XYZ file of C-alpha atoms in Angstrom:
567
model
C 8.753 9.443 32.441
C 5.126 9.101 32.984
C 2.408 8.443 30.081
C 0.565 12.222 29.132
C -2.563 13.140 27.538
C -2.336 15.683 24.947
C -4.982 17.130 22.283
C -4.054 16.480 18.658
C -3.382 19.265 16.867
C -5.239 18.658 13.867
C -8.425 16.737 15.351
C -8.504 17.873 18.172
C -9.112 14.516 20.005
C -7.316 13.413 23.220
C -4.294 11.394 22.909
C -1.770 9.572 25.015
C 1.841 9.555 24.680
C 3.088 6.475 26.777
C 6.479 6.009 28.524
C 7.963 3.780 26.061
C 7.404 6.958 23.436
C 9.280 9.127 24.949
C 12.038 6.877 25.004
C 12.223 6.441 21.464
C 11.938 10.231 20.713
C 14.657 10.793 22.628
C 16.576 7.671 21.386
C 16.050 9.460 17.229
C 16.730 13.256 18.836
C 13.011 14.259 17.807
C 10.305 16.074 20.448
C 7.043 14.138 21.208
C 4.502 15.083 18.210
C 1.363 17.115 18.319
C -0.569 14.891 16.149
C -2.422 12.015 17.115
C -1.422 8.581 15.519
C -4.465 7.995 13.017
C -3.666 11.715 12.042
C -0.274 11.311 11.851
C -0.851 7.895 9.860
C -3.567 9.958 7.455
C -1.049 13.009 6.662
C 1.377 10.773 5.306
C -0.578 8.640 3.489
C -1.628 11.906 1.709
C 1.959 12.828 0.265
C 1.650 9.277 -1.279
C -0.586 7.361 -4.617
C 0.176 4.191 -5.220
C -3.033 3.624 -7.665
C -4.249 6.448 -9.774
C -2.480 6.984 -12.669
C -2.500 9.400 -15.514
C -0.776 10.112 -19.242
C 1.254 13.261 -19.315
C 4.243 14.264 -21.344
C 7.788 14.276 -20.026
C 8.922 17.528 -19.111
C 12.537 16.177 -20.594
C 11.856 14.030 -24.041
C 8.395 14.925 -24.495
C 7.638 11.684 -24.653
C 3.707 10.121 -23.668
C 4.539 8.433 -20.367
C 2.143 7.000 -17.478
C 2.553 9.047 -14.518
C 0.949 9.363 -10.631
C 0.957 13.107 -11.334
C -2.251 14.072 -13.714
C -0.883 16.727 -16.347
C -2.820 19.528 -13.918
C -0.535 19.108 -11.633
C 1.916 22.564 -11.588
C 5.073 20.308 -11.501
C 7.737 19.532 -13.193
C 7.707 15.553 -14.382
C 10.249 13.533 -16.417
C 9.288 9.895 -17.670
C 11.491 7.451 -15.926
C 13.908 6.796 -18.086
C 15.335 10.572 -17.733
C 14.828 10.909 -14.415
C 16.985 7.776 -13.527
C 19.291 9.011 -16.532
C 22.848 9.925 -14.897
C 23.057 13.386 -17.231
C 21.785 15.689 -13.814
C 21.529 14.758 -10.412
C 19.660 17.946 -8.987
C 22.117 20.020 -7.707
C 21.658 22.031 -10.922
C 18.845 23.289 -8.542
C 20.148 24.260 -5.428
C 18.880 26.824 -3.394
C 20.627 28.688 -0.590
C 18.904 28.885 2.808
C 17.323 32.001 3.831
C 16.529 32.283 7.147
C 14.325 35.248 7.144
C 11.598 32.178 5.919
C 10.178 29.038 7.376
C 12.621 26.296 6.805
C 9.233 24.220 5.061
C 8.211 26.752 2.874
C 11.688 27.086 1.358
C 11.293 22.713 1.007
C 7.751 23.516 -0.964
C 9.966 25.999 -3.346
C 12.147 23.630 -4.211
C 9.844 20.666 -4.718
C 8.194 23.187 -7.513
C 11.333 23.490 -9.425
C 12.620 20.123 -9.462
C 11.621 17.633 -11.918
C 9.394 14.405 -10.395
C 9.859 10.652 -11.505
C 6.987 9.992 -13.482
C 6.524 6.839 -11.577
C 7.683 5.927 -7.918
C 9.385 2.443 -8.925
C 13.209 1.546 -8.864
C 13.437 1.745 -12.306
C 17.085 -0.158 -12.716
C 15.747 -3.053 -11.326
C 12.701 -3.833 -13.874
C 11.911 -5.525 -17.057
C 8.714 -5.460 -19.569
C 6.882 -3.956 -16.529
C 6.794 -0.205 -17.428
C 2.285 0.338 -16.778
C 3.178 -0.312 -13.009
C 3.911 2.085 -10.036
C 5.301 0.766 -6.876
C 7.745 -1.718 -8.087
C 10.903 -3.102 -7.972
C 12.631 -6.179 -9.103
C 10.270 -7.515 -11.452
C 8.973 -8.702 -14.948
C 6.475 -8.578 -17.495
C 4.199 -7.415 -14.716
C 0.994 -4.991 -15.985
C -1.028 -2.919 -13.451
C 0.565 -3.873 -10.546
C 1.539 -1.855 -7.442
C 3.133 -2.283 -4.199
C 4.756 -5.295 -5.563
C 8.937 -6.855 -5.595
C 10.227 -9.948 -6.819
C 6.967 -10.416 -9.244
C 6.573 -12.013 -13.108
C 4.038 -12.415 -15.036
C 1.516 -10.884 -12.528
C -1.541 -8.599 -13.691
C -3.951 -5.819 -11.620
C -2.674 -6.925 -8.397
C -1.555 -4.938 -5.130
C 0.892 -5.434 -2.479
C 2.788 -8.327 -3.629
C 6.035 -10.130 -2.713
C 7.142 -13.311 -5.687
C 3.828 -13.300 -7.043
C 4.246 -15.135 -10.187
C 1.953 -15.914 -13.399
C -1.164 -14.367 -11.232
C -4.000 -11.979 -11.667
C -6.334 -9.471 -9.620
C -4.655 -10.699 -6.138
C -4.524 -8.436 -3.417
C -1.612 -9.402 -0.544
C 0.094 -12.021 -2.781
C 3.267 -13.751 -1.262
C 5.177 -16.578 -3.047
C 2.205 -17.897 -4.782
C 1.920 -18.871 -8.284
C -1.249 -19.171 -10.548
C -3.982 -17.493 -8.691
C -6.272 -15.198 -9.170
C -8.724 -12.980 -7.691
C -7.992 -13.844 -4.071
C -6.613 -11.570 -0.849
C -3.951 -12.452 1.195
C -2.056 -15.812 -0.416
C 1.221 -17.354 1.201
C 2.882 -19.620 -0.450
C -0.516 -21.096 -2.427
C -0.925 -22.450 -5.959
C -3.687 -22.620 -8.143
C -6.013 -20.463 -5.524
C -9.199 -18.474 -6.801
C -11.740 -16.235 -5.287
C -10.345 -17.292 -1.875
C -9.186 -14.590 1.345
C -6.465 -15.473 4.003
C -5.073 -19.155 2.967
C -1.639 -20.255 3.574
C 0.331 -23.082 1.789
C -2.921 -24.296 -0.811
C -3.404 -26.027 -3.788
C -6.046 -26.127 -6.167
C -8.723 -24.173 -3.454
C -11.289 -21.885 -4.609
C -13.385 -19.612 -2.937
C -12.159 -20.560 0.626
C -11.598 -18.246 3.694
C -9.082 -19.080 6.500
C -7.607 -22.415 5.215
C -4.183 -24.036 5.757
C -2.350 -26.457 3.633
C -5.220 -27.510 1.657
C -6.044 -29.136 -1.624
C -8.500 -29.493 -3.524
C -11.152 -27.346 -1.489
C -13.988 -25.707 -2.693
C -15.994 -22.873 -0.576
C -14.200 -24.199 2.722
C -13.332 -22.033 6.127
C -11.366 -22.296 9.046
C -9.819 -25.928 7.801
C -6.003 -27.095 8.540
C -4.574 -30.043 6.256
C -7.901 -30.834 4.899
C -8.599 -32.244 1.174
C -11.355 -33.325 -1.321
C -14.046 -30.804 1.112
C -16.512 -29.033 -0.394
C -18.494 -26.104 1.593
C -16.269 -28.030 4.940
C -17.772 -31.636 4.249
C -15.147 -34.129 2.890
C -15.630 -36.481 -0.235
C -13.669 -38.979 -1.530
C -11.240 -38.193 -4.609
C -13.400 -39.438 -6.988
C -17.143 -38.015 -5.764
C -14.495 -34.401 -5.578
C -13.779 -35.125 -8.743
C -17.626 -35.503 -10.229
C -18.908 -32.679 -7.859
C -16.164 -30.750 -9.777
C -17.019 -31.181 -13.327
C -20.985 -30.293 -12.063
C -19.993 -26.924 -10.462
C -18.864 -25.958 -14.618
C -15.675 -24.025 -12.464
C -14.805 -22.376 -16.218
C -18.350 -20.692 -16.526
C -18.480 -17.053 -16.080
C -21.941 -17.592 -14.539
C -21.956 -20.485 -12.707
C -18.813 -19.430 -11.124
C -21.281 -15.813 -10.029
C -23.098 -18.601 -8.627
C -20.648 -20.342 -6.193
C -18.953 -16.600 -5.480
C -22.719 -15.824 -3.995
C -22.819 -19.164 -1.876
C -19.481 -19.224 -0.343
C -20.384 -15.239 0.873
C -23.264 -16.759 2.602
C -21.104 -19.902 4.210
C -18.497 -17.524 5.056
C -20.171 -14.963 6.961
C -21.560 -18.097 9.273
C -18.196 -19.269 10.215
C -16.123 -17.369 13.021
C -13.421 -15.000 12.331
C -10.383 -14.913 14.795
C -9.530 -12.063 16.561
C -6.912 -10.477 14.116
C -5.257 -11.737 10.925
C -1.516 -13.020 11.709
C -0.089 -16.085 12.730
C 1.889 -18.199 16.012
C 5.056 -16.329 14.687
C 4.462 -13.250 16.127
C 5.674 -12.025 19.614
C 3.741 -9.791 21.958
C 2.478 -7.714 18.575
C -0.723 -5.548 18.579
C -2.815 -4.750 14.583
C -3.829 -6.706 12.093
C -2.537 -8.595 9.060
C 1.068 -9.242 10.767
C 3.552 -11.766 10.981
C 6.769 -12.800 11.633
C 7.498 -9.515 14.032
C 7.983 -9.561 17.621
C 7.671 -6.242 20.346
C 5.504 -4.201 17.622
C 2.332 -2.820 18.643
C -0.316 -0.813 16.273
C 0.609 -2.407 14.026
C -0.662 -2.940 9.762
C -0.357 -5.433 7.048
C 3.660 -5.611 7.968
C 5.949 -8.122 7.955
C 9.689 -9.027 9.595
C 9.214 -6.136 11.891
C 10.918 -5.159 15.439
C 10.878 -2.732 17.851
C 8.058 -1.033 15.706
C 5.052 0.765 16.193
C 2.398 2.422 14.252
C 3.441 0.817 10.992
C 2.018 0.171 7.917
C 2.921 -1.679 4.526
C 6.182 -3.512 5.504
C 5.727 -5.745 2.702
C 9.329 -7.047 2.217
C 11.328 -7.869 5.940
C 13.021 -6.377 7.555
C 12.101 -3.228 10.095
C 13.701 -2.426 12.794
C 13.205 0.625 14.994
C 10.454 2.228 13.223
C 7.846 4.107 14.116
C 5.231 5.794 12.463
C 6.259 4.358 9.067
C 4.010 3.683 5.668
C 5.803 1.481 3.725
C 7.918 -0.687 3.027
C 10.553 -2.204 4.318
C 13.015 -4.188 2.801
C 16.373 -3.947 5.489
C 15.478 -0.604 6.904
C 15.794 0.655 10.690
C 15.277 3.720 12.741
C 12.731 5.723 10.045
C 10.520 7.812 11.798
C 7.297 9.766 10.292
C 8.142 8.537 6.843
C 6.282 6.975 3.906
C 7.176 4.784 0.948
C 10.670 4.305 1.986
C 12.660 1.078 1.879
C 15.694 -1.322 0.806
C 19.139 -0.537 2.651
C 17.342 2.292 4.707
C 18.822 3.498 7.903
C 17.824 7.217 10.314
C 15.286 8.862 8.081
C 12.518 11.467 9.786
C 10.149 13.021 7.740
C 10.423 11.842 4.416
C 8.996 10.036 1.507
C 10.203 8.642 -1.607
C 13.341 7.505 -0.610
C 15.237 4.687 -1.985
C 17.261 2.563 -2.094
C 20.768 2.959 0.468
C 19.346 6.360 1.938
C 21.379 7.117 5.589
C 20.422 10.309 7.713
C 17.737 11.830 5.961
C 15.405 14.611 6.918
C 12.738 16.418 5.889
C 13.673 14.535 1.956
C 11.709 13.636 -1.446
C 12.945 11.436 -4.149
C 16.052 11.017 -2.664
C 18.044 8.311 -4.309
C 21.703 6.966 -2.690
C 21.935 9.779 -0.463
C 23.708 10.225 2.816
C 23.815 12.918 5.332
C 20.778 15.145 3.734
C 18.754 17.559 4.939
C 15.242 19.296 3.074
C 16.209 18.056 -0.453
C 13.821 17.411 -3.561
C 14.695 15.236 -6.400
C 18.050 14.477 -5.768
C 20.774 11.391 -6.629
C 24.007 10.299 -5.329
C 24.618 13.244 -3.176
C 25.733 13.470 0.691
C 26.071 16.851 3.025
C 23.332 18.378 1.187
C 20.681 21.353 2.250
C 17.908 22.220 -0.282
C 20.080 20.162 -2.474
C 22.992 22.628 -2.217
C 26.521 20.684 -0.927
C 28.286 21.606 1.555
C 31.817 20.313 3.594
C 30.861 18.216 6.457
C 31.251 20.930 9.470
C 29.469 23.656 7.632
C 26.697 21.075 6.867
C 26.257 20.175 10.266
C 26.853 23.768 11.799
C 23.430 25.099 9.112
C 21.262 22.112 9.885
C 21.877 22.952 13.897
C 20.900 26.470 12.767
C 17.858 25.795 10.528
C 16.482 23.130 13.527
C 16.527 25.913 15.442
C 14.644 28.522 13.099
C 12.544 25.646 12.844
C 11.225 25.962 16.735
C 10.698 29.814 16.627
C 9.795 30.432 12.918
C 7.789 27.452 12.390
C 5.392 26.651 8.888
C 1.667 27.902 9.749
C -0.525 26.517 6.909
C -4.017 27.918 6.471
C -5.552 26.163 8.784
C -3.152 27.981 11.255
C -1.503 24.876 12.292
C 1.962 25.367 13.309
C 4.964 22.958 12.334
C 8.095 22.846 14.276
C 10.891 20.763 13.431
C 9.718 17.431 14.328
C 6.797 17.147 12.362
C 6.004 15.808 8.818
C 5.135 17.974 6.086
C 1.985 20.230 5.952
C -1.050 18.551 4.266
C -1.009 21.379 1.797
C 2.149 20.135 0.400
C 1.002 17.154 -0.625
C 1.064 16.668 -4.986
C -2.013 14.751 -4.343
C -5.337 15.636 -3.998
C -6.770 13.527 -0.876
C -9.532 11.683 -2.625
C -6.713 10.858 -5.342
C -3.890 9.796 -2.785
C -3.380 6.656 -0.720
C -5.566 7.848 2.243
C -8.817 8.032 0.322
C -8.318 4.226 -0.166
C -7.782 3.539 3.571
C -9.501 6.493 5.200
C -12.356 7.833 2.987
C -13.901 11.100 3.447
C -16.337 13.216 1.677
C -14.939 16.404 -0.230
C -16.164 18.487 2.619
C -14.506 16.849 5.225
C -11.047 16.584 3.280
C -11.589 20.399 2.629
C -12.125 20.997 6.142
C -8.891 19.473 6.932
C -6.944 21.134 5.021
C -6.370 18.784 1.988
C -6.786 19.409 -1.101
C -9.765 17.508 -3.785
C -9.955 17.115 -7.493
C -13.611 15.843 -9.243
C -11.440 15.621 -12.645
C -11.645 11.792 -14.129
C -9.625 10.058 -16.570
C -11.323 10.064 -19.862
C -12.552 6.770 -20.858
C -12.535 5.835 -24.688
C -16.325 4.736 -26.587
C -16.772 1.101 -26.304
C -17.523 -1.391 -28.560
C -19.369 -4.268 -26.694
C -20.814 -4.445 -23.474
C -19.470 -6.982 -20.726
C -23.067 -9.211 -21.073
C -21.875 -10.101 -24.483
C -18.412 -11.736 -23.282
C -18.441 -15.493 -24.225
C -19.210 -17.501 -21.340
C -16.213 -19.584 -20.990
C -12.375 -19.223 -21.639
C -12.474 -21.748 -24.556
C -15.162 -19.920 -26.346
C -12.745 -16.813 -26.280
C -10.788 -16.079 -29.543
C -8.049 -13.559 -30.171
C -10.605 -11.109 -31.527
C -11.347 -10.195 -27.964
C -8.135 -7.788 -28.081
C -9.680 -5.638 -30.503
C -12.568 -4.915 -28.342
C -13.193 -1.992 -25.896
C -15.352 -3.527 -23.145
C -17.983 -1.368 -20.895
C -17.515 -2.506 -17.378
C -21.129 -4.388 -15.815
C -20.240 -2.062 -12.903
C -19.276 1.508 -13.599
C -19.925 1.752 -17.338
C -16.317 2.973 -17.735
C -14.571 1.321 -20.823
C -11.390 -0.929 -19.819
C -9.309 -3.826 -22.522
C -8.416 -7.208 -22.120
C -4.369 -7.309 -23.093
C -2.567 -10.199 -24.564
C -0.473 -11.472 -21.285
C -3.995 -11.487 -20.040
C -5.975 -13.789 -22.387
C -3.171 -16.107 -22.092
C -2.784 -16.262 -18.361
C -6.686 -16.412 -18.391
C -6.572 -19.182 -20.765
C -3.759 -20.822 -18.624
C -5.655 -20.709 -15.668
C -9.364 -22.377 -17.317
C -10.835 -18.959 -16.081
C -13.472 -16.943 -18.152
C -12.754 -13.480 -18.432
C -13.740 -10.658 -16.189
C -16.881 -8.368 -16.802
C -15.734 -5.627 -14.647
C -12.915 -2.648 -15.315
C -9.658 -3.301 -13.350
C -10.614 -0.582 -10.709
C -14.171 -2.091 -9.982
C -12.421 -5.323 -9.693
C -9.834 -3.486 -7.308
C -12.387 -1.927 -5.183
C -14.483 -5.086 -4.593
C -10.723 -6.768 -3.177
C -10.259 -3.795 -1.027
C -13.516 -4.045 -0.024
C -12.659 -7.111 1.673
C -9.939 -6.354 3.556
C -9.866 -4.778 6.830
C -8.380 -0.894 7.228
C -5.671 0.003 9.403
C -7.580 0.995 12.445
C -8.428 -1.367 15.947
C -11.513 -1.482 17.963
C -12.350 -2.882 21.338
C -15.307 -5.852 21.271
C -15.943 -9.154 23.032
C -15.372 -12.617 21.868
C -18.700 -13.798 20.731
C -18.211 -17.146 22.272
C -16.629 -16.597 25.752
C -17.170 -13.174 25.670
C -13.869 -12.494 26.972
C -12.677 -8.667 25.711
C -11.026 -8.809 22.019
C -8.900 -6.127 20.500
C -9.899 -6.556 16.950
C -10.121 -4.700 13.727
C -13.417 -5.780 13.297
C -15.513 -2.788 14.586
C -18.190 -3.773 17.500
C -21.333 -3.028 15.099
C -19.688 -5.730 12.191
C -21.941 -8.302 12.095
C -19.703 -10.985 11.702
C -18.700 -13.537 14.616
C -15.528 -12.963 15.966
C -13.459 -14.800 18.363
C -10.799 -14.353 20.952
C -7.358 -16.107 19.600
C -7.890 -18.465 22.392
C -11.430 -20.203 21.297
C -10.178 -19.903 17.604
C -7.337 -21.826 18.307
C -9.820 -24.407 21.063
C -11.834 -24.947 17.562
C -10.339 -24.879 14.657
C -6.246 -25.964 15.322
């Protein structure tokens, strides 16, 4: 089969459907889709927030509990603890199907009635880490999200055995580090982006098996270098004690000067390593025949994925998130661990086989437009049925699907085939996962059919300002956790909490002057999004697919010249 052009249905752009797409369409039983990739890739990234949360009361106990729903939201919510309770299993609300309706519409009524987890974590699985969403398999965590197999960690995102760390972003069996984007098996690294296997380096970009580094790029093995020139242990060791590396200012300072030195040095052509195999995207490794490709790892056979955070995926394409021994999910988001054939889904885990057109489905097999549901197999808007009759109405309902498709307002059209409508979504846009990847103004969200919500979370009177924080760790008493701080930044009001100040104090760090979200925004900010651009290598000026835009000022080379220079 030859490669075709289409026009997406939602943008309207041109886009091409290649040979090898076909083939894996055909391969899952699905027809082509009728959205483009970065639309497709947007949509589901809609259905899906990771980082705003909210207080509400469970619909079940009544209880206060921390939610990704605000208490606006017209749906039905129970704090985790009941929803992962074993005294219902949603069947209590099963629906029959009526085919006089669009298949999706009868999905949306279902998804009303049903109660929501409170928070999208495997609950079983944690311990002392209840202010998270995200999560499984870890401890005493606080404000973390997108994270397994993490303790002690604080305000962090997208983590895998992050331990005893704080305000990382792309954390991966490191311990004792703090504000610093994408670490690999580090220790002791601060303010530093994209270093693998380091010790004791701080604000450093690019570096490999380093120690003792200070404002460093593009070095491999190196020690005792400050700003890239080398010292002997013991000048290191005086230049140390006169940068004052536990002074909230002075470290301000250095943060300013390595931006400078940093933006001199080239960057290579994509983030990833020599352990890929013919891969395409950015921020990948260890994955071989995956192309579009974004922040993934342990991945074959993929293509337009993001968010495999925890290997493996197999057979997946157009998949956000993450991972963990899953194959064949198609035009799904935030599903993982013991994951096999699911289309068109979101929040499912974990040991999920043949689901479609699913949310919140826990240990399910064999289901088919269910909300909320646990333990349950041969199921159709969460109603059981005997194997043959199961199969015989999902036949039927695919095919009321093609003639009596879902038209939303926009008068977009969905078959069977394509993910859910964007008015479906719990989220608002600028409050889901796609504001934070693909931002848009409230118009243009409107426009497309999403939904937008100006409300804020309230945020209490404070009691000191973030000027007046003592300079230094060791001038910090206990007294600070009585204190509301205002954030130097946004003005908003955020707390310092015990695991903290003693991780802080661990660490030799002075404490931060802005709120967890500015502090957030600023590690986003550094990080490139999921979409690929065509430049040339600013040395041999060879053409570079990049996720570096052409207009980014920064000096970018081809993997080739990188390599000639700095390996």
């Amino acid at each position: 089969m030859e490669a075709e052009t289409r026009s997406c249905q939602n943008c309207k752009g041109d886009f091409t459907i290649e040979p090898e797409d076909f083939n894996y369409y055909e391969k899952i039983s699905v027809p082509p889709p009728t959205w483009c990739p970065e639309c497709r890739m947007v949509r589901r990234m809609s259905f899906t927030n990771v980082w705003g949360l909210y207080w509400r009361n469970c619909d079940k106990c009544n209880e206060r509990t921390m939610s990704i729903y605000s208490p606006q939201t017209p749906i039905k919510v129970f704090c985790n603890r009941c929803w992962w309770a074993d005294d219902w299993d949603g069947t209590e609300y099963a629906q029959e199907y009526d085919p006089s309706k669009p298949f999706l519409e009868q999905v949306k009524e279902l998804g009303l009635k049903t109660p929501h987890a409170a928070l999208e974590t495997l609950y079983t699985s944690l311990k002392n880490s209840d202010y998270s969403n995200a999560l499984a398999w870890c401890k005493d965590c606080y404000q973390i999200f997108w994270a397994d197999y993490c303790e002690g960690v604080f305000y962090s995102s997208f983590l895998n055995n992050l331990k005893f760390s704080s305000d990382c972003l792309r954390g991966y069996f490191s311990e004792l580090c703090y504000e610093a984007v994408q670490l690999y098996k580090s220790y002791r690294t601060f303010f530093s982006d994209e270093c693998d296997a380091c010790v004791d380096v701080w604000f450093s970009r690019n570096c490999y098996s380093c120690t003792n580094c200070i404002g460093c790029v593009n070095l491999r093995g190196a020690s005792y270098c400050i700003f890239n020139q080398k010292y002997s242990k013991e000048e290191y060791e005086k230049k140390i004690k006169e940068l004052g590396l536990d002074s909230w200012s002075r470290i301000r300072e250095l943060e300013n000067k390595a931006q400078e030195f940093w933006s001199a040095k080239p960057y290579r052509e994509y983030n990833g390593h020599s352990l890929n195999v013919n891969v395409t995207g950015d921020h990948v490794y260890t994955s071989r025949n995956s192309k579009e490709m974004y922040l993934v790892k342990g991945a074959e056979g993929c293509k337009w994925c993001q968010f495999i955070t925890v290997p493996t995926a197999k057979d997946c394409w157009d998949y956000s998130g993450w991972g963990n021994s899953v194959e064949l999910v198609y035009e799904s988001a935030t599903v993982g661990e013991k994951v096999s054939n699911v289309k068109f889904s979101f929040y499912c885990t974990p040991d999920v086989v043949n689901l479609e057109y699913c949310f919140w489905n826990t240990s399910c097999k064999n289901n088919f437009g269910c909300v909320n549901l646990k333990r349950k197999s041969y199921c159709i808007l969460n109603k059981q049925y005997p194997k043959e009759e199961f199969e015989k109405l999902r036949a039927q309902i695919i095919e009321d699907m093609k003639k009596n498709p879902y038209v939303d307002k926009l008068d977009r059209k969905f078959y069977y085939g394509e993910f859910f409508p964007p008015e479906m979504s719990k989220f608002a846009y600028n409050k889901s996962n796609a504001m934070r990847f693909f931002p848009k103004t409230k118009e243009e969200a409107l426009a497309m059919g999403y939904t937008w919500d100006d409300t804020e979370n309230p945020s209490p009177q404070a009691t000191m300002n973030a000027e007046a924080l003592p300079e230094t760790i060791k001038e910090t008493t206990d007294e600070i956790l009585n204190e509301i701080i205002e954030c130097a930044e946004c003005k908003r009001s955020y707390r310092i909490t015990q695991g903290e100040l003693g991780l802080m104090r661990k660490m030799g760090l002075p404490l931060p002057h802005e709120c967890p979200k500015c502090r957030e925004n600023k590690r986003f900010a550094r990080m490139t999004k999921p979409k690929m651009y065509h430049r040339n290598c600013a040395k041999c000026d060879a053409p570079i697919y990049t996720p570096y835009p052409p207009e980014d000022p920064r000096i970018v080379y081809c993997v080739k010249d990188y390599q000639a220079e700095f390996l």
